[in-house]
C-alpha positions as a printed NumPy array, in Angstrom:
array([[ -4.985,  -1.603,  45.521],
       [ -3.134,  -0.633,  48.491],
       [ -0.486,  -2.626,  50.116],
       [ -0.749,  -4.653,  53.278],
       [  0.927,  -1.881,  54.982],
       [ -0.838,   0.714,  53.797],
       [ -4.02 ,  -1.04 ,  54.946],
       [ -2.58 ,  -1.577,  58.712],
       [ -1.504,   2.251,  58.374],
       [ -5.5  ,   3.412,  57.376],
       [ -6.64 ,   0.918,  60.111],
       [ -4.342,   2.74 ,  62.527],
       [ -5.681,   6.271,  61.354],
       [ -9.275,   5.05 ,  61.352],
       [ -8.734,   3.783,  65.214],
       [ -7.197,   7.033,  65.845],
       [-10.261,   9.085,  64.441],
       [-12.531,   6.837,  66.242],
       [-10.704,   7.508,  69.772],
       [-10.387,  11.33 ,  69.09 ],
       [-14.233,  11.446,  68.013],
       [-13.345,  13.324,  65.024],
       [-15.682,  11.571,  62.412],
       [-19.251,  10.63 ,  62.98 ],
       [-20.04 ,   6.867,  63.855],
       [-21.911,   6.147,  60.409],
       [-18.813,   7.533,  58.46 ],
       [-16.453,   5.652,  60.683],
       [-18.453,   2.289,  60.123],
       [-18.388,   3.014,  56.496],
       [-14.583,   3.491,  56.224],
       [-14.14 ,   0.529,  58.418],
       [-16.234,  -1.73 ,  56.204],
       [-14.399,  -0.676,  52.942],
       [-11.159,  -0.937,  54.715],
       [-11.809,  -4.548,  56.05 ],
       [-13.179,  -5.467,  52.277],
       [ -9.706,  -4.521,  50.983],
       [ -7.901,  -6.074,  53.936],
       [ -9.773,  -9.261,  53.223],
       [ -8.983,  -9.059,  49.494],
       [ -5.317,  -8.467,  50.206],
       [ -5.095, -11.471,  52.729],
       [ -6.744, -13.754,  50.216],
       [ -3.922, -12.833,  47.949],
       [ -1.409, -13.272,  50.425],
       [ -3.003, -16.788,  51.483],
       [ -2.502, -17.669,  47.884],
       [  0.849, -16.644,  47.576],
       [  1.759, -18.566,  50.783],
       [ -0.118, -21.7  ,  49.689],
       [  1.715, -21.718,  46.53 ],
       [  5.439, -21.235,  48.158],
       [  4.329, -24.013,  50.85 ],
       [  3.633, -26.186,  47.635],
       [  6.509, -25.247,  46.125],
       [  8.588, -25.993,  49.497],
       [  6.896, -29.375,  49.831],
       [  8.108, -30.639,  46.492],
       [ 11.515, -29.243,  47.022],
       [ 11.541, -31.231,  50.219],
       [ 10.26 , -34.246,  48.483],
       [ 12.898, -33.863,  45.782],
       [ 15.764, -33.418,  48.439],
       [ 14.671, -36.795,  50.155],
       [ 14.566, -38.357,  46.778],
       [ 18.063, -37.238,  45.986],
       [ 19.409, -38.06 ,  49.366],
       [ 18.185, -41.597,  49.099],
       [ 19.526, -42.091,  45.815],
       [ 22.882, -40.512,  46.969],
       [ 22.816, -42.956,  50.168],
       [ 22.168, -45.965,  47.92 ],
       [ 25.04 , -45.256,  45.65 ],
       [ 27.095, -44.669,  48.507],
       [ 26.061, -47.881,  49.666],
       [ 27.039, -49.85 ,  46.438],
       [ 30.347, -47.988,  46.227],
       [ 31.054, -49.453,  50.233],
       [ 29.902, -52.657,  49.292],
       [ 32.059, -52.901,  45.948],
       [ 35.194, -51.949,  47.979],
       [ 34.442, -54.666,  50.562],
       [ 34.048, -57.121,  47.953],
       [ 37.082, -55.861,  46.104],
       [ 39.387, -55.993,  49.578],
       [ 38.083, -59.513,  50.302],
       [ 38.95 , -60.655,  46.753],
       [ 42.545, -59.279,  47.062],
       [ 42.672, -61.163,  50.774],
       [ 41.728, -64.253,  49.705],
       [ 44.008, -64.077,  46.704],
       [ 46.727, -63.21 ,  49.208],
       [ 47.53 , -59.753,  47.137],
       [ 48.279, -56.354,  48.897],
       [ 48.561, -54.565,  45.303],
       [ 47.09 , -55.258,  42.13 ],
       [ 47.622, -53.281,  38.811],
       [ 44.048, -53.188,  37.131],
       [ 44.194, -51.533,  33.8  ],
       [ 44.61 , -48.108,  34.219],
       [ 43.933, -48.533,  38.421],
       [ 46.116, -49.873,  40.861],
       [ 44.119, -51.319,  43.758],
       [ 45.86 , -51.714,  47.012],
       [ 45.27 , -52.793,  50.436],
       [ 46.867, -50.55 ,  53.27 ],
       [ 46.625, -50.407,  57.163],
       [ 44.342, -47.97 ,  58.63 ],
       [ 45.691, -45.795,  61.727],
       [ 44.631, -47.529,  64.854],
       [ 41.38 , -46.62 ,  66.629],
       [ 40.004, -46.977,  70.152],
       [ 37.299, -49.531,  70.409],
       [ 35.747, -49.299,  74.152],
       [ 35.328, -52.964,  75.596],
       [ 33.818, -51.238,  78.788],
       [ 30.911, -48.953,  77.77 ],
       [ 30.057, -47.629,  81.384],
       [ 31.371, -44.166,  82.26 ],
       [ 32.039, -45.308,  85.928],
       [ 34.446, -47.832,  84.873],
       [ 36.473, -45.297,  82.729],
       [ 39.34 , -43.45 ,  84.489],
       [ 38.644, -39.736,  85.271],
       [ 41.444, -38.379,  83.047],
       [ 39.712, -39.962,  80.038],
       [ 36.384, -38.118,  80.47 ],
       [ 35.715, -34.862,  78.964],
       [ 33.698, -32.351,  81.249],
       [ 30.767, -30.796,  79.732],
       [ 28.941, -27.731,  80.349],
       [ 25.592, -28.258,  81.913],
       [ 22.687, -27.699,  79.815],
       [ 19.063, -25.863,  80.899],
       [ 16.08 , -28.524,  80.958],
       [ 13.531, -26.075,  79.214],
       [ 11.146, -28.952,  78.919],
       [ 11.091, -29.766,  82.697],
       [ 10.75 , -25.9  ,  83.649],
       [  7.814, -25.683,  81.204],
       [  6.202, -28.627,  82.958],
       [  6.625, -27.063,  86.357],
       [  5.614, -23.929,  85.595],
       [  2.632, -25.253,  83.698],
       [  1.579, -27.231,  86.655],
       [  1.84 , -24.203,  88.989],
       [  4.579, -25.165,  90.907],
       [  6.249, -22.414,  92.911],
       [ 10.071, -22.562,  91.937],
       [ 11.81 , -20.009,  94.305],
       [ 15.196, -20.554,  92.171],
       [ 13.697, -19.52 ,  89.131],
       [ 11.774, -16.318,  90.259],
       [ 13.06 , -13.581,  88.149],
       [ 14.943, -15.957,  85.886],
       [ 11.99 , -17.919,  83.721],
       [  8.531, -17.431,  83.055],
       [  5.694, -18.534,  80.533],
       [  4.991, -16.508,  77.594],
       [  2.066, -17.279,  74.908],
       [  2.621, -15.831,  71.588],
       [  0.252, -15.8  ,  68.582],
       [  0.839, -17.229,  64.931],
       [ -1.354, -17.03 ,  61.797],
       [ -3.014, -20.113,  60.681],
       [ -4.355, -20.384,  57.168],
       [ -7.007, -23.124,  56.582]])
């Protein structure tokens, strides 16, 4: 059986022959029918292949999530265990304790900033980081869909509609 690329080329040739008027209508219809049957068979094979890959992908995503959830649960257990160990050492008044082949010690972390005032307006400007503006494409889409004339965007933005293959 021909590849999908060969079938596409065959259709291009048939369309060209039809436009040129080289073949009779009956012969062209027969050739188109055969080519359409071959294409339908090829597309069915592609659909099966794609559905199989999509099922595999879904299984992989589920396994990734399961492993991520398991990793997160283990990380939480480690954090809770470290907190319990640190609390026990603080209550015992110890900074360093030998524990078999390990040594557990409490140390000071480097200082970090905690904002008591979360509003930007109250923070001095020298502590603010300027940011580049970003384009709100969603707002542009909404305005263009509603047919608003946007002189500032003329020649800068427009709507496009593409096609995608759906397999049901």
